[in-house]
XYZ file of C-alpha atoms in Angstrom:
209
model
C 0.231 -0.268 -0.259
C 2.104 3.186 -1.251
C 1.505 6.409 0.118
C 0.486 9.853 -1.419
C -2.360 9.835 -3.432
C -2.919 12.743 -5.947
C -5.922 13.992 -7.371
C -6.888 13.388 -10.523
C -6.064 15.511 -13.003
C -8.807 14.536 -15.547
C -12.377 15.048 -14.676
C -13.880 11.025 -14.394
C -16.605 10.622 -16.506
C -18.490 8.408 -13.808
C -20.053 10.257 -10.896
C -19.408 7.087 -8.562
C -15.658 6.944 -9.560
C -15.463 10.943 -9.392
C -16.465 10.910 -5.815
C -14.326 7.994 -4.897
C -11.311 9.730 -5.899
C -12.059 12.979 -4.314
C -12.631 10.770 -1.096
C -8.954 9.045 -1.446
C -7.596 12.635 -2.103
C -9.266 14.192 1.049
C -7.891 11.272 3.058
C -4.516 12.263 1.628
C -4.286 15.833 1.981
C -6.350 16.490 5.331
C -6.968 13.258 6.692
C -10.371 11.111 7.596
C -11.443 13.477 10.012
C -11.996 16.333 7.349
C -14.050 13.553 4.983
C -17.941 14.459 5.182
C -20.595 13.736 2.737
C -20.936 17.847 2.246
C -17.063 18.342 1.825
C -17.034 15.454 -1.002
C -20.178 17.330 -2.652
C -18.346 20.632 -2.617
C -15.651 18.728 -4.260
C -17.521 16.778 -7.126
C -20.501 19.112 -7.654
C -22.977 17.583 -5.893
C -25.181 17.460 -3.087
C -24.553 15.050 0.106
C -27.987 13.894 -0.940
C -26.975 13.004 -4.265
C -23.794 10.889 -2.636
C -25.891 9.336 -0.366
C -28.137 7.949 -3.564
C -24.733 6.436 -4.866
C -23.504 5.242 -1.232
C -26.065 4.951 1.379
C -23.787 5.188 4.485
C -20.392 6.543 5.050
C -19.313 3.239 5.940
C -20.037 2.328 2.641
C -18.320 5.052 1.072
C -15.304 4.094 3.158
C -15.379 0.623 1.615
C -15.894 1.413 -2.005
C -13.101 4.172 -1.484
C -10.789 1.586 -0.056
C -11.896 -1.201 -3.291
C -11.131 1.471 -5.605
C -7.672 2.188 -3.969
C -6.962 -1.351 -4.175
C -7.960 -1.484 -7.851
C -5.620 1.123 -8.826
C -2.530 -0.464 -6.551
C -3.499 -3.780 -8.053
C -2.737 -2.606 -11.441
C 0.439 -1.823 -10.154
C 1.133 -4.960 -8.757
C 0.552 -6.970 -11.781
C 2.738 -5.158 -13.681
C 5.484 -5.386 -11.157
C 4.892 -9.199 -10.744
C 4.953 -9.440 -14.964
C 8.679 -8.020 -15.045
C 10.997 -10.469 -16.328
C 13.310 -10.454 -13.300
C 14.175 -13.132 -10.542
C 11.251 -14.030 -8.263
C 13.286 -12.963 -5.316
C 13.463 -9.621 -6.858
C 9.717 -9.225 -7.363
C 9.054 -10.722 -3.880
C 10.955 -7.525 -2.681
C 8.906 -5.414 -5.068
C 5.688 -6.898 -3.743
C 6.579 -6.153 -0.031
C 7.389 -2.477 -1.176
C 4.110 -1.848 -2.603
C 2.480 -3.809 0.227
C 3.876 -1.580 3.237
C 2.801 1.904 3.647
C 5.380 4.652 3.044
C 5.071 5.894 6.658
C 3.183 7.455 9.499
C -0.625 8.386 7.975
C 0.007 6.728 4.638
C -3.712 7.484 3.554
C -4.376 3.874 2.145
C -3.187 2.488 5.347
C -5.330 4.984 7.205
C -8.374 4.154 5.114
C -7.907 0.504 5.729
C -7.432 0.755 9.642
C -10.865 2.488 9.771
C -12.782 0.801 7.377
C -11.312 -2.718 9.524
C -12.392 -0.608 12.667
C -15.793 0.159 11.492
C -16.480 -3.124 10.207
C -16.521 -5.434 13.817
C -20.204 -5.665 13.577
C -20.572 -5.727 9.767
C -22.651 -8.211 7.972
C -21.320 -11.286 5.883
C -21.339 -9.653 2.591
C -19.340 -6.957 3.793
C -16.847 -9.253 5.482
C -16.772 -11.101 1.788
C -16.016 -7.936 0.207
C -12.992 -6.910 2.727
C -11.941 -10.700 2.338
C -11.418 -10.026 -1.340
C -9.059 -7.274 -1.066
C -7.102 -9.778 1.079
C -7.084 -12.689 -0.862
C -5.932 -10.630 -4.084
C -2.447 -9.710 -2.350
C -2.303 -13.616 -1.296
C -3.380 -15.303 -4.441
C -0.653 -13.204 -6.172
C 1.888 -13.682 -3.496
C 1.294 -17.759 -3.534
C 1.815 -17.769 -7.395
C 4.874 -16.004 -7.302
C 6.291 -18.719 -4.716
C 4.901 -21.343 -6.957
C 6.602 -19.947 -9.900
C 9.959 -19.165 -8.515
C 9.905 -23.206 -7.184
C 9.050 -24.587 -10.535
C 11.971 -22.292 -11.968
C 14.410 -23.265 -9.267
C 14.941 -19.639 -8.095
C 13.068 -20.507 -4.675
C 12.701 -23.200 -2.567
C 9.737 -25.492 -3.024
C 7.627 -24.689 0.109
C 3.930 -24.542 1.090
C 2.914 -21.498 -0.607
C -0.453 -20.848 1.105
C 1.184 -21.166 4.519
C 4.208 -19.344 3.881
C 2.020 -16.311 2.245
C -0.511 -16.132 5.086
C 2.528 -15.955 7.549
C 3.975 -13.372 5.191
C 0.750 -11.261 5.034
C 0.615 -11.353 8.711
C 4.235 -10.121 9.316
C 3.302 -7.427 6.619
C 0.085 -6.372 8.405
C 2.041 -6.112 11.904
C 4.803 -3.901 10.450
C 2.676 -1.843 8.277
C 0.250 -1.292 11.372
C 3.123 -0.059 13.283
C 4.481 2.269 10.469
C 1.026 3.943 9.826
C 0.338 4.604 13.429
C 3.560 6.055 13.882
C 4.824 3.966 16.656
C 8.704 4.798 17.889
C 11.220 2.184 17.231
C 10.472 1.128 13.694
C 11.027 2.779 10.468
C 10.157 1.708 6.968
C 13.728 0.523 5.933
C 13.975 -1.676 9.041
C 10.440 -3.107 8.461
C 11.624 -3.786 4.918
C 14.798 -5.662 6.536
C 12.908 -7.829 8.749
C 10.483 -8.964 5.911
C 13.543 -9.714 3.534
C 15.565 -11.329 6.141
C 12.564 -13.357 6.914
C 12.053 -14.380 3.042
C 15.542 -15.078 2.537
C 15.136 -17.778 5.329
C 12.149 -19.293 4.236
C 12.174 -19.297 0.271
C 15.815 -19.295 -0.975
C 17.818 -22.522 -1.584
C 19.611 -23.169 1.505
C 18.041 -20.852 3.712
C 17.793 -21.272 7.322
C 13.988 -22.051 7.760
C 12.022 -24.755 5.959
C 8.446 -22.892 5.084
C 6.721 -24.685 7.595
């Protein structure tokens, strides 16, 4: 999940996409506290009632904004994974995309807010959130399997290693976006890189169990 999100320079053709882009830009520039239906309406030339027509509630607006943001990031992730470079290098690139840029990273700030608001969400909402997680998981599993098939990575239980890697990234990512002292982004990248070296490189210390 990368950092600053810039406002689109062109006017988006779909009203829903205009609102989502404006919501993400507001979070990036002013934080979640400044994100209101009225404020968004002023940004895109709609009434707050018109925005509610599209989204119903602020919780739904936030979840759809997160989905939209992940769609943009997903395109970058797919391009990264399609590069003709060794699998271990692409693993590093995937980790770099996943982790926040630092304190108050807008994508991660939104992610934390959506997850916090969804403690009492219905099953359909939880499934939509899970889909966001599984997109990363599937790509990570596929990369581990591909790397092993080419002899670049050790053959491991890819599902298990992917689950553990994402848990590690989520832990470090939460620490970074909250801004707790004692860990910076370079240290987080180094910790994850060491774990991957030990787990998936031939001759590494761990066995990926």
